[in-house]
Structure formats: C-alpha cells, structure tokens
Amino acid sequence: ADQALIDAATKEGSVNWYTSLIQDQAARPLARAFEEKYPGISVEIIAGKSADLLLKINDELAAGRLHADVHHGGSVVPKLLAMDAIQPYVPPSAANLPDDMKDPDGYWVAEVVSFLVPAYNTDMVPAEEAPKTYEDLLDPKWKGAIAWAATMTQGGPPGFIGTVLGLMGQEKGMEYLRKLSEQNIVNVPANQRVTLDQVIAGEYPLALSTFSHHTDISQEDGAPVQWIALQPKVTNTIDSTFLMKGAPHPNAGKLFIDFIVSDAGQKVLADAGYIPANPKFRNPERSPEAFALTPSLVAAHLNDWVAIYDELFK
Amino acid sequence: MPTVVLTVIIAVLVLPPLAMLVRTSLIDYSDGSFGLVNYRKLFAEPELYLTTINSVVFAAGATCVSLLIGACVAWIVERTNAPFRGLAYVTTIVSLGTPAILYVCGWIFLLGRAGPLNSAWRALTGSFQPLVNVYSIPGMILIEGLLWVPLVFLLCGATFKRQNADLEEAARMSGASVIATVRRVSLPLAKPALYGLAIFIFIRNLEAFDVPVLLGMPGGIKLLTSDIYLTMTRVPPDLGHASAFAVVMIAFISVLLYFYGRVSANADRFASITGKGFRPRPFDLGRFRWVGGLVVVLHFTLVLALPIIAVLWNSITPFVRAFSVKALGNLTLRNYTYVLTDSHYLHLAWNTVLAASVAATVAVALTAVAAWFAVRRWPASGGLTQLVSLPIVFPGIVLGVAMIQIALRTPFGLYGTIWLIAIAFLIRYLPYGMRYAQPAMMQIHRELEEAAGISGATQPGIFRRVVLPLAAPALIAGWLFIFLLAAKELSIAVLLAGARSKTIAVAMFDQWTNGEAGEVAALGIIWTIVMSCCAGLMHYLSRGDMKSRGTQ
Amino acid sequence: MTLEVENLSKLYWTPNATFPGGGIQPISFNLAPGTFFTLLGPSGCGKTTTLRCVAGLEIPDEGRLTLGPTVFFDAARRTNVPLNKRNIGMVFQSYAIWPHMSVFENVAFPLRVRRELKLRAEEVREMVARALATVGLEGYADRSATQLSGGQQQRVALARAIVRQPGLLLLDEPLSNLDALLRDEMRNELKRLQRQIGITTIYVTHDQAEALEMSDVIAVINAGVVEQMGSPREIYDRPRSAFVAGFMGATNLLPATARSAQKGDSSGTVAIDSGEALSTWFPYDIGAGSRIALSIRPEAVTVAPAGTAAPQGWNRLTGTVIGSGFLGNIVRYTVALPHGRIHAHQPPDRIFAEGETVELHFAPDRTLGLSDNRAAA
Amino acid sequence: MTLEVENLSKLYWTPNATFPGGGIQPISFNLAPGTFFTLLGPSGCGKTTTLRCVAGLEIPDEGRLTLGPTVFFDAARRTNVPLNKRNIGMVFQSYAIWPHMSVFENVAFPLRVRRELKLRAEEVREMVARALATVGLEGYADRSATQLSGGQQQRVALARAIVRQPGLLLLDEPLSNLDALLRDEMRNELKRLQRQIGITTIYVTHDQAEALEMSDVIAVINAGVVEQMGSPREIYDRPRSAFVAGFMGATNLLPATARSAQKGDSSGTVAIDSGEALSTWFPYDIGAGSRIALSIRPEAVTVAPAGTAAPQGWNRLTGTVIGSGFLGNIVRYTVALPHGRIHAHQPPDRIFAEGETVELHFAPDRTLGLSDNRAAA
Ligand SMILES: Nc1ncnc2c1ncn2[C@@H]1O[C@H](COP(=O)(O)OP(=O)(O)OP(=O)(O)O)[C@@H](O)[C@H]1O
Ligand SMILES: Nc1ncnc2c1ncn2[C@@H]1O[C@H](COP(=O)(O)OP(=O)(O)OP(=O)(O)O)[C@@H](O)[C@H]1O
Ligand SMILES: [Mg+2]
Ligand SMILES: [Mg+2]
C-alpha cells in the first residue's frame, strides 16, 4: 500500500470491522496481524451473524450514523448493493486473485470461500454406500435420513437449490428437486455446523450443504465423518469483503481490505482453517470441483430459491 | 405523585421499544412499505388452526410441568424438614447459569436418536424405532418445562418462605393431612404468585422459539412460532412477521393480566406475614421426610445432573459424540486449556457481570417500588402492572433492533456500549422482576406498614425499613434469576455488542456457529461454575443477613 | 392538646349488601388535654374503626378531626394530615410487630424514623431500655420478635407506642393477653405515664373494671352508635339504657312496659312482664307505653332463706337456686324466677344449696327503670 | 378419655445463651374424661408451649403423652402420632384465621378435610351454622375473614375449634378479645358444650375469675414450672405459695420471716417485717427461718374510721387512705401503712376521703402465712 494511504489511515486511527468470521481463530489473529503491521491503527471487531450485522448496518444507515467501515459477508452483498451502500474499491493486492474472486465493478473482493458439501457418518454409512452423485441422493434408503440446516441463505437449502438449477438447468433441475423433496429431508433449525455435529453424533447419517472445512476440522480430531465431493460439482460460496459507502474511517478501511486480500492476510485465514480466496493458499485435495454462487447470482435469484424451498421442502 | 414519576420512568423504558415493535410489525420487509401485510400473513396461515392448538397444548403442558416440579420442590425446601434441601438451590443456580442452547442440546443429546437411552434401547431390541422421541410434543413439553423450573422454584421458594406457620398449623390441627394443608392453605395463599407465574410462563412458552424450533421442526411439528423463526433467519431477517405476532400477544396478555388483577385484587386475602404470632416454621414430614428428599434428588437429576453431564461430556470429547466406552479412550481437556489460557474471556466476563448485575439491580429496584404501589393501590398506580409486564412479549431480536434504533437516535454515545446492553436487559427483564416483587408485597400484612406510619415513618421510610426487608427473600431470588438469565442472554447481546462491549454469550455464540461445540461446552461449564459461585455467594450473604435479623 | 372529633363517620360496605357491614355512624367528642378516654362496646361495634380513623389509617367518610391547633382531617375542606405527621402512638389489636426486627429494633423504630428528634445512639438505647423496663421485658431486647409469647408481643407493641412520648396515644386492647397481675401493673404504669406527660389517650378495652378504674370519660358504643358518654360513675350508676347497664358491669334486666310516662330522677312502681310489681327509680324520662327494663346489679341483690323478712320498702322476689359459681371473693348464684332468672353475688360465706327456695331482696333505688332498645340494636 | 401427661418438657434455646430462653420444665398431670383444666400463669411462663406440645405442634424434648388408649407421644419409644390424627380442636392465641377463606369456609374446614366423616353438604352447612350461632356470628358466614373485627376473628377461631366436636379441646386465651358480656355468654356456651359431649378441655386464660368459675382443675405455672395444681377453691383458699396467692386473684402480701417451724393447718402469730404481730393461719408446713408472706385478700379487709373497735381476735393495722378506685360493684382503697400499702375492697356505699386515717381489720383465718419464693423466681 502506498504511504499516503497509510498516513491517512494512521490519522484515522481505527477501523470498524463488521465480521462474522470466527473470532478466536480468524478475526482476532487477522486484526492482530494488521495492527502489528500498521501500528497506530486499531481494528475494532464488531462480531455477529451476518444477518445481525446487516440489521445493524441497516439501522445505522437509516439513522444516518454509519459506524461500519469494512464489512465481510456473503449473502449481504446483494442487499447492500441494492441499497447503494458499498463504496467501490479494488485493493492493490486483489491482483493476486483470480477473476471470479472479485467483482468486475470493483464493489467487493473475495476473502474466503466455502464448499458446501454433503457429509456422512462413517460409522453408520460405509464409504461405498455413500452417495457419489446428485442422483444417488434419490435412493429410497435415504428417505428421512438426510438432514440440512434450515437457514435461508446461500449456505443453506437455497444455495443447494441454486446449484442444482445451475448445474441441471431450470427444467431438469426442478424435476430433480421435486424428487428430492420426496425424500423428506429433515430441516434442522440450526446452522450448518450444528447439523454436521448431529451427523457426527449419529443423529442423522447424512447431511447436505455442510461446510467442507468443518468436516476437515472434526476429522482431524478423529470424528467419524467424511464429506463428499458430489459429482459433478459441489456448491461454492464466496465470502467477500468491501468498504462501506460513507464509512467513518475510509482510509483505514481501504488499508485493512488490502491487508486481508494480501498474502499475509490470506495466510492467517488459511491457518485458521478457512479456505482462502487466493488459490495459492488452498489445499488442492480439499478443493473439489465447484459451482460458484457469486454475489450477483445470489442477488438475482435468492428469493426464487427460497420460494422453491418454501414450496417443496418446508 | 411518586406513582406518576415511576410510571414515567417505566414508560420511557418500555414504550419506545413498544412503538418500534408496532412500527416494525407494519413494515412489509419485501419492499419496505407500510401496511397490514404481516398481520394478514399471520392470519392467512392455512394451518393456523392446527398450529394454534399445537402451540397452546405445548405452552400449557410445559407450564404445568414447570409449575408442578418447581412449586413442589420449593415447598419441600422451604417448608419442610426433608433432607438434601440445599441441593435444590445448587440445582437451580447452576442450571440457571448454564447457557440455554447448551442445556437444550444436552437434552437432545440425551434423548435424541443417538442418545444413550435410545441407543441402549436399540441395542436391546434391535428395533430401529427410538424408544423416546424428543421431537414430539411431549418431548418439547418436558424440555421446555424443565427450562422454567428454576424460575418457579425461586419464586415459590421466596413465597413459601414467608408463610405464617400458624395458618398451616391451624389446618393441621383441624385434621388436615400435610397434602390437604398444602392444597387448601399453603397453595391458595400463594395464589397470586402461582397465577402470575402461570400466566407468565404460559405466555413465554407460547412465544418461545428455541425449543419449538430445535425440536419441533425436525419432528415436523409446527407451532405458531416456527414460521416466525424461519422468517427471522433470512438475510436480512424479516422482523415484521415476528413483531406482528408480538403485537397480537400483547393484546392477549392484556386480557390475561386483567384476569390476574381480579384474582389478586384483595391483597389482604393473601397476607401471611402478620404482626401477631408470625413464625416461619417448617413442617415436620415425619416418615415422609425421605419422600421429600427423594423429590429433591429427582429434581436435581432432571434439572441439573443429566443435562450437565451431557454438556460436560461434550466438553471433554474432541468432537460431538455419543456416550460410549470407546470414546473414553480419547477424552481431552484441550477445550478447557484453550478457554482458560485466553485472557480475552476475562474482559468478556467482566462485561457480562457488569451488564447483568446493573440490569438485575435496577430491574428489581424499579419493580419492587412498582409492585408496592400497585399492591397498596396508590392513586394512579392502576396501569403500572400492565406497563411493567409489557416487555415480556418482545422477541429478543426485535427488542435488540429497537434498542439499536433508539441508541442511534440519542445524542449520547450509547451505541455500541455495554450500557446499551444493560438497558436492553433491564427492559427485557422488568416483567420477571415484577413476578417476584408483586406476590412478595401481597404477603405483607397492611398493618405492619400502618404501624410504621404511625411510628412516624414517611412512605420511603416505610418502604425501606419494613417493606424491603420483609420482601427481601423474593427480591433477592428475583435478582439472582435476572442476573443469571441476563448473563447468558443471547439474541440481544449479540445484536447490541460493539467492539468493546461483547459478553460471554457472544463469544459462546460465535464458537457455536463456528463448530467449536466442545469449546462452547467447556466455556459453558466454566461460566456455569463462575456464575454459580457468584450466585452462591450472593445467596449466602443474603441468608446470613436474614439470620441476623432473626427470621430464619 | 384538646382532641376534637366532630361527626366522624366511616361505613364499610360489603359486596351485595344494601346496608353497611360495619363501621361507625357519625360520632363526636371533645377530649381535654390529658383525658383518658375509653371506648367500650361489644365486639364488632366499631371501636377499632374509630381508632383507625383518628390515627389516619382510614379516611373517614365524613367529619372533622383536630388535635390542638392542627386540623388532622376535614372532609369538607379535604384536609388530611398524613399519619406519620400526626405524632401518635398506637397499639394495634393485632400487635403489628415487625417479624424481621429484634425486640430492640421494634421499639427503637419510632425513634429512628424521626430524624428531627436527632437522637444519639446512646439516647435511643436508653429510651428503649426504659420503655422495655416499663413493660417488664428487660433482657428480651435482642430476642427476635418472632420468638416471643403472645403476651410478650403485646408488651413490645405497647413499649413501641410509648417510647417516644407521643401527643396522642391510641390503645386497642393493649392488655388483653396479659394476666391480671401484670395488667394491673401496666395499668398503673400507663396511668402514671399518661398523667406525667399529660398525653390524651384513647383506650379500647373489653374489661369493664379496667374502663371504670382508669378512665376520665367512657363512651359506650353499640353497633357504631354512641349510646352514652360520661364519667365512669355516671355510666355505672345512671346508665342511659338497658344496653349500657347490661354492658357496663353485670346486671339483671327484667323486661317491662312503662304504663305511664315517667319523669327523670323520680321513683314509681312498675309491673314487670311476669306480673310482679316492683318499686323502681327512673334516672331518665320514660315515655308512656315504651319498653323498659329494670336493671338490678347482682351485688345489689341479697339472697335470703325463704321466709326471711325484707328490709322496709325493699323489693322482694321468690325463686329457686339453680346454680352457683365460685369467683374467689364472691359466689355467684343463679336463681330461677317463674319467668327468667336472676344472678346475685354473695359473700363466699353465705351458702345456699342448689334447688333451695330463696328470697331475693333489693332496694328500690338500686332498681333502675331504663329504656330498653336492645331488640332494635 | 383420660389425658395423661408425664414429665413433658420442652426448652427453647436462643442463640448465644447458656440458659434456655423459655419453654416448660418437666410437667405431669392426669385429666379424667371431661375435665376442664386451666393453665394459669404470667405472660411467657410456658402456657402456649404446653398446649403446643399436647397438640403435637412442638416435639417435646422429653416425656409421654396419652389420650385414653392411644399414646400420642413417647420420647423414650419415639412414638409420635401426627397432629392431624389426634382429633384435637384448638384455638390459637393468634387466631390463625385463614385470610383467603370466608367465615363459612374457615369454620367448615375441619369438617371438609376429614373424609372419614363422610358429611353431606347439607350436614356441613348445618354444623357450621350451629357453630357460628354458638359464637354469635350468624349472618357473617359469607364475609371474608379479613373483614372482621378482632373479636369476631377470635370467635371464628372458636367456632372452628368446636365445630366437629373433637376429642380434646385446647383453647389458648380464646376469649381475650371479647367484652365481658359476650365472654360470659361464650363461657357458659363452652361449659355447656363441654359438659354435653364430655370433652376434656385445656384452657389458657389470664382471667382469674374465668379460671375459678369454669375449671375443674387449675394449674398455676411460673417460669415453666407448675407451682400448684388443684381445684379452684383449693388454689384460691389454700395457695401453696405467695406467688400463687398473688397470682390467683388480687391479694396483699406482707413479707415476714417465720421464727419457728410451723405445722400445716395450724395457726400462730407472726411479726411482719415492719414490726406488727399478726395472728396467722398456716395452710402448709413452714420451715423455721424461711421467708414467708402473709396474704390478705382485699375483700377480707374491712376499712373502718380510726378508733373503731375490731371484732374479737381480728388483726388490726392503722394507715392512711392514699387512693381509691371505683370498680362498679366495689371501691378499691389503697391504704398506706408505715411500711408498704394495702388494698381493700369495700362496698361503694362506704366512703373514705383521701388522706383520712383509717383502721384495717381482718380475720386471722383469712391471714394466710405462705412460703415466699418470689425473689427466687
Ligand atoms: N420459638 C421460640 N424460640 C425461643 N423462645 C421462645 C419461642 N417461643 C416461645 N419462646 C419463649 O418461651 C417462653 C414461653 O412461651 P409461651 O408462648 O409458652 O408463653 P405463654 O405462657 O403462652 O405466654 P403468654 O401468656 O404471654 O402468651 C417465653 O418466654 C417465650 O419468650
Ligand atoms: N375492611 C372491612 N370491610 C368490611 N367490614 C369491616 C371491615 N373492617 C371491619 N369491618 C366490620 O366493621 C365492624 C366494626 O369493626 P371494628 O374492627 O371497628 O370492631 P371493634 O369494635 O374493634 O370490635 P372488636 O372488639 O371485636 O375488635 C365489624 O362488624 C366488622 O365486621
Ligand atoms: Mg377491634
Ligand atoms: Mg401464649
């Protein structure tokens, strides 16, 4: 980053980072690394679910007292874009990223990505019986045995639906989903992690739409769980980071975004168990073929997907 | 005049969020326009009839469970010489200190399909059908009921503690057995407390999210709130639906509170602390002492031991897994080391204790005065009870949003500070304070206050020197309850947390959503221990205080 | 200070009732400073209600209440001095002992809450000790108030009422749970205190002897209405009605109807309902044809063996002894007449057997002809 | 049924005390069926404690308690019949009226909770109505118990105790808040009831007249110890000690020291502390040199103008009238002696002025020489 920006940022002294990244392992180490690199600028972490953070930003905007500088999140980008609340900014370090990891219009850059994959309990399901393709999920033996987290975000059933539609096309996709709905998928009213834990605990043998890195973490601890690189492609969601329009500390915000996307930042995220946006830091074994749900795609279709969920799976 | 001041204070606290609630209920979140669309949606629900019945059955059942267990145990502990009485307090305080998600998950863990009970059954019979299905209305009733047992226990305990033994002894002399005495004298005298509590818990259950959602949705049981939960988990949450529901609930509780007002209209009828021969003496259960002890132990097992064991288990296993001998091999204290070595939590703990204790103290103080005004029918105190009870219907997240909006519009830098959280806690827990304070005031015979007035005490003097000390057991119980509940309150704390005002609950939530179930459990256990120590200390101090006053 | 009570009234209405369920009808009296005023009347007649109105614990429906220069209450002008400003000492019928305080704290309370007294801890301790000594509870100061016997609690209530020497003392049966000996002591103590500091005192008791002995003025109340107010002698010797006579000390009431009108303070002859004619003294006017009762006190009746001659001019009746009761200093005989019965108190050395026929002799001036409104009450 | 109480004791210990704060020392008595037994004693002497032990409300420290064939309590054998199985009617000193019930429900309670009685609603109504009529509360059945005057509450408590005709009746000052007239009525009613169904009754009162008139047996208790137990006449006429004499009806106690030992039921002459020698009757043995008190009842003393001759053999003292109190049927004179004072009851027609020098005459057989343990008590 150029010195002018650093100076301006140092003058601002702090940056308010609204983030749903895991605190202990990602957010605080990242903030600490930034603070070490740029002494004099402190990172104020405002943590929460992306939904909660969006509510807050919404109210701040409505009251005209924006507090957030930098925000992180996937599903929120479309909403904020619609509200014209994002300041376009392309950090210099974004040059390291592939094209699908940054917004063509410069509104956002990817920070981390996630793979949404099915996971099964290896004690309950032998590896050879585990589903390999989308079609396998329709096997009657899975009736009532598949769970998913009933969160209405790209990371939940709507994202799965979007992927299916994207992979198979509207017509065939709908036909597939109809069949899938006859499997009586259990709506676990919690997030993906809890659903995965229930698989590990043996409550359900198989879950859809879980984060692959969660399974990786648990596997390391010895948990009887395995994720599946469902053929042809699993879902890939992008968590992006961006600068708020009218941010109270725009320069510090820019500097921080630049840091996140830089190698130093990406390394911290990789160490925390996340899958960084920069493929350089990814473990190729753990990067399946994926269908990317970009923010623009989500922005365009999320409501349709939710409607399909409401119709078929609720 | 003082009534007016108090009414204004409470109104200033309660009404802005209420206004926000009503406003939110009129917003159509799909396009941001105003209208009745949320109400229309609420009533257009095709299965409204069925879900209403489900909800009412669930709420009523759970209310019965908690009242039955809580009141029973409270009576045994406060009014008899059964053994193990101290255990009930430990149970209550520790289980109140345990975060609710952990608690509910503990139960799911125990009774779920993979739980020890069902696995044992499966191993025994080979049947794939589980023995108990927690994902059913009875399961939900049981777990929701157990969740509220501590509230009932603390409140009834405080009420029973101050009952005049003479009245019960007179019943015994008339030939009534212990049971008949309880049924015909002890319980009716505690009627305002019990009715108030029943109404309160019923409403709370009716609008509960967690258990209905955590257990009902996987089981395919739809309650009134299930749908609302879904709309609230969208991005951004559609708060309109929930708010509309809350507004409807307000109408409903107003009706219930009106009837409650009629039940408790004549305070004199429930006055058991009199100025003549008042002796709070326990019953001698005789041979049935051990039955009483058994009930206390059972209470301990159900409300504390079982779920805590589940949580404890989770905190020492590297990942979530069922009880098994195999798992004993790789138990680990890693989660504890992790939590204990991070000084970050110290800061969070301090924030939590600060916000929770401020909220509890102010809430108890306000409601004690409000209850006194209301019970003694001070002029213009008519609406106080209703006003104070209003926040009971605010869904946490709605209140949180309202607080954000209010804070953003106030000139002082309230936004993002711990004080905002404390104020939100205060508003949220005012109704709980009232539940403890009101029956306590009713127990005090009017003449005790009159005698103080005659002696020259001013109204504040009477309140401070006679009413407060006599109501102290209930107020202390209320304080404990609010403190412990606020300390683990999630939705508000998460929403209102600023960079420097996070609470333990926020940290737990964060870990929870990020898959650190083991760490959450460990943190939960540590937190429970800390809270139990706090509460135990508080309890001990107040008990010593009572003793020195010679009422123990 | 003079206490003036004017037309004070307070009625309780119970639900679904067309007449009040109790309370007091307009009542008026003036008490000179230092008067010991006793309210006497049957249970439920409104004594406590009257005290509570004076104390300011009930808001009267009507009336005016002043102590010296201060108007405590005036219904017409809507004045109402708050009770804690009235400087009244009161013993509640139910004691109203605070269970959360020790005996000491209970008694010290009136001193503690009045900041304007500015008492040092030492003084408080001394005054409390003195009050406790007065009621005979030395050594109980540190006891919890819930660990006292009934009589001890009552004494704590009394100590609390007198500890700060109030301007007006309201005592609602303050000695009812004490034994005669202690009661006697307390009575003297109270009387001494009352004389010494000249507190006007309103005293409620159900013990006629107590009322007669202690009071300057007695009011006999019946069903919320004052039947008679006056000095003890007046009330005892010249009761205004059969009710007062019957209430104020034991008496025999023989029903009769006045044939002719009778002037007050005159004597005449009356035929009682059972037929016998008796010479009677009428303390007050009696209308012709009105119901009256002849009141003869048991101690005025001499029981004599049948056939004994009565003193000149005395009334005599004949009857049968049907019961006797030993009361220590006297024996009470119950003698059945052809219609009704008569009680007579005799010295314990005069012994009659049950079933014995006896003559009853009593002087005409102790045979009082009184209007009898009891049926109406 | 015979009630046997053997060595019952119950001591209360207050914290930080090396001696008990109250209670009863071992006490024993046997009551034949239908006995009316009265406990009499100063406030705080342990009357209520005794009742509570008999009722089963306190667990005695020691002793044995049987009613007829059933052993209620036996400390040695650890028997303890639960109180609700003892079929006892009790009036609490604090009434213990249930505030949440109407008067009717309060009284009906003992009938309702005893299923084994199998009463029809009609019968219950009737029995309650009868009990309420007994205590003079007809028409109050539907009142809430909190809307009653003190005396009315007490009567409800009484009605509740008698409504189901219990096997044993324990009454703790049941009439203390009632006026003399009503008390008299209640007394008769109680006595009638007690005779009619032959219930053994233990009665606590602080009213000596009541105790004397109603009781078959009286126990005078002092500081947890029974001082004397016996029939009313015995206790009144032959009190065992100065305490009993003083407690059982008003008396004058003149302190003295017995020079020589004295046999019981003999007469002698004693010099009182102030010097005068008086002829005295000794009902019980007296040891040489022990402190005694001469007890002379006020009604045994005749007040006469100075110089009047005393009847043959009577004692005489000279003093000055320093006070008089009108008690209705009598006037109480207080006469100052050179050392001490004497009360004398005189008929109201005998009038002495304050300051007048008078003579006091009293018969030797009414001058009782009694051991005086009061200082020790
Ligand atoms: N719970 C208690 N703890 C300690 N001491 C007590 C307790 N109850 C009573 N006492 C003491 O025991 C003694 C006897 O009490 P009890 O109630 O039997 O007296 P009583 O004879 O009924 O007196 P009263 O006529 O005043 O009612 C009293 O001195 C009292 O202070
Ligand atoms: N709160 C009330 N509501 C209705 N009636 C009441 C209330 N308080 C008292 N009364 C009635 O008013 C009447 C007078 O009551 P009060 O207490 O003045 O009687 P009292 O003369 O003190 O009697 P006692 O000698 O029995 O104490 C009684 O008949 C009583 O039942
Ligand atoms: Mg009264
Ligand atoms: Mg007693």
mmCIF file of N, CA and C in Angstrom, chain D residues 24-51:
data_model
loop_
_atom_site.group_PDB
_atom_site.id
_atom_site.type_symbol
_atom_site.label_atom_id
_atom_site.label_comp_id
_atom_site.label_asym_id
_atom_site.label_seq_id
_atom_site.Cartn_x
_atom_site.Cartn_y
_atom_site.Cartn_z
ATOM 1 N N ILE D 24 -41.025 -25.135 78.860
ATOM 2 C CA ILE D 24 -41.549 -25.722 80.087
ATOM 3 C C ILE D 24 -40.592 -26.761 80.629
ATOM 4 N N GLN D 25 -40.508 -26.792 81.951
ATOM 5 C CA GLN D 25 -39.746 -27.824 82.645
ATOM 6 C C GLN D 25 -40.665 -29.033 82.750
ATOM 7 N N PRO D 26 -40.106 -30.202 83.089
ATOM 8 C CA PRO D 26 -40.966 -31.390 83.130
ATOM 9 C C PRO D 26 -42.271 -31.135 83.892
ATOM 10 N N ILE D 27 -43.358 -31.479 83.276
ATOM 11 C CA ILE D 27 -44.676 -31.206 83.837
ATOM 12 C C ILE D 27 -45.514 -32.466 83.669
ATOM 13 N N SER D 28 -46.269 -32.818 84.690
ATOM 14 C CA SER D 28 -47.098 -34.021 84.623
ATOM 15 C C SER D 28 -48.492 -33.728 85.152
ATOM 16 N N PHE D 29 -49.480 -34.271 84.535
ATOM 17 C CA PHE D 29 -50.828 -34.233 85.099
ATOM 18 C C PHE D 29 -51.696 -35.279 84.425
ATOM 19 N N ASN D 30 -52.741 -35.696 85.130
ATOM 20 C CA ASN D 30 -53.708 -36.631 84.568
ATOM 21 C C ASN D 30 -55.063 -35.965 84.585
ATOM 22 N N LEU D 31 -55.755 -36.006 83.487
ATOM 23 C CA LEU D 31 -57.078 -35.388 83.448
ATOM 24 C C LEU D 31 -58.118 -36.463 83.190
ATOM 25 N N ALA D 32 -59.058 -36.604 84.129
ATOM 26 C CA ALA D 32 -60.162 -37.539 83.931
ATOM 27 C C ALA D 32 -60.997 -37.053 82.747
ATOM 28 N N PRO D 33 -61.715 -37.971 82.095
ATOM 29 C CA PRO D 33 -62.526 -37.569 80.937
ATOM 30 C C PRO D 33 -63.436 -36.415 81.308
ATOM 31 N N GLY D 34 -63.526 -35.456 80.432
ATOM 32 C CA GLY D 34 -64.455 -34.356 80.655
ATOM 33 C C GLY D 34 -63.952 -33.293 81.609
ATOM 34 N N THR D 35 -62.707 -33.389 82.020
ATOM 35 C CA THR D 35 -62.180 -32.375 82.939
ATOM 36 C C THR D 35 -61.979 -31.048 82.212
ATOM 37 N N PHE D 36 -62.276 -29.999 82.893
ATOM 38 C CA PHE D 36 -61.966 -28.676 82.369
ATOM 39 C C PHE D 36 -60.728 -28.216 83.126
ATOM 40 N N PHE D 37 -59.608 -28.189 82.418
ATOM 41 C CA PHE D 37 -58.317 -27.950 83.041
ATOM 42 C C PHE D 37 -57.804 -26.595 82.591
ATOM 43 N N THR D 38 -57.412 -25.766 83.542
ATOM 44 C CA THR D 38 -56.973 -24.433 83.162
ATOM 45 C C THR D 38 -55.514 -24.235 83.500
ATOM 46 N N LEU D 39 -54.784 -23.673 82.539
ATOM 47 C CA LEU D 39 -53.397 -23.288 82.793
ATOM 48 C C LEU D 39 -53.388 -21.799 83.071
ATOM 49 N N LEU D 40 -52.779 -21.434 84.133
ATOM 50 C CA LEU D 40 -52.780 -20.042 84.530
ATOM 51 C C LEU D 40 -51.345 -19.676 84.847
ATOM 52 N N GLY D 41 -50.957 -18.497 84.474
ATOM 53 C CA GLY D 41 -49.591 -18.111 84.795
ATOM 54 C C GLY D 41 -49.245 -16.819 84.117
ATOM 55 N N PRO D 42 -48.165 -16.201 84.547
ATOM 56 C CA PRO D 42 -47.813 -14.908 83.970
ATOM 57 C C PRO D 42 -47.443 -15.051 82.498
ATOM 58 N N SER D 43 -47.446 -13.954 81.824
ATOM 59 C CA SER D 43 -47.099 -13.930 80.414
ATOM 60 C C SER D 43 -45.704 -14.513 80.216
ATOM 61 N N GLY D 44 -45.585 -15.429 79.261
ATOM 62 C CA GLY D 44 -44.280 -16.001 78.950
ATOM 63 C C GLY D 44 -43.879 -17.154 79.850
ATOM 64 N N CYS D 45 -44.832 -17.689 80.631
ATOM 65 C CA CYS D 45 -44.445 -18.742 81.577
ATOM 66 C C CYS D 45 -44.455 -20.114 80.924
ATOM 67 N N GLY D 46 -45.002 -20.241 79.731
ATOM 68 C CA GLY D 46 -44.961 -21.528 79.065
ATOM 69 C C GLY D 46 -46.326 -22.170 78.842
ATOM 70 N N LYS D 47 -47.381 -21.388 78.947
ATOM 71 C CA LYS D 47 -48.719 -21.953 78.757
ATOM 72 C C LYS D 47 -48.917 -22.393 77.319
ATOM 73 N N THR D 48 -48.616 -21.488 76.402
ATOM 74 C CA THR D 48 -48.790 -21.832 74.995
ATOM 75 C C THR D 48 -47.884 -22.989 74.619
ATOM 76 N N THR D 49 -46.683 -22.998 75.148
ATOM 77 C CA THR D 49 -45.768 -24.098 74.850
ATOM 78 C C THR D 49 -46.371 -25.428 75.283
ATOM 79 N N THR D 50 -46.959 -25.449 76.475
ATOM 80 C CA THR D 50 -47.582 -26.689 76.939
ATOM 81 C C THR D 50 -48.675 -27.128 75.979
ATOM 82 N N LEU D 51 -49.538 -26.204 75.611
ATOM 83 C CA LEU D 51 -50.618 -26.551 74.683
ATOM 84 C C LEU D 51 -50.048 -27.086 73.374
#
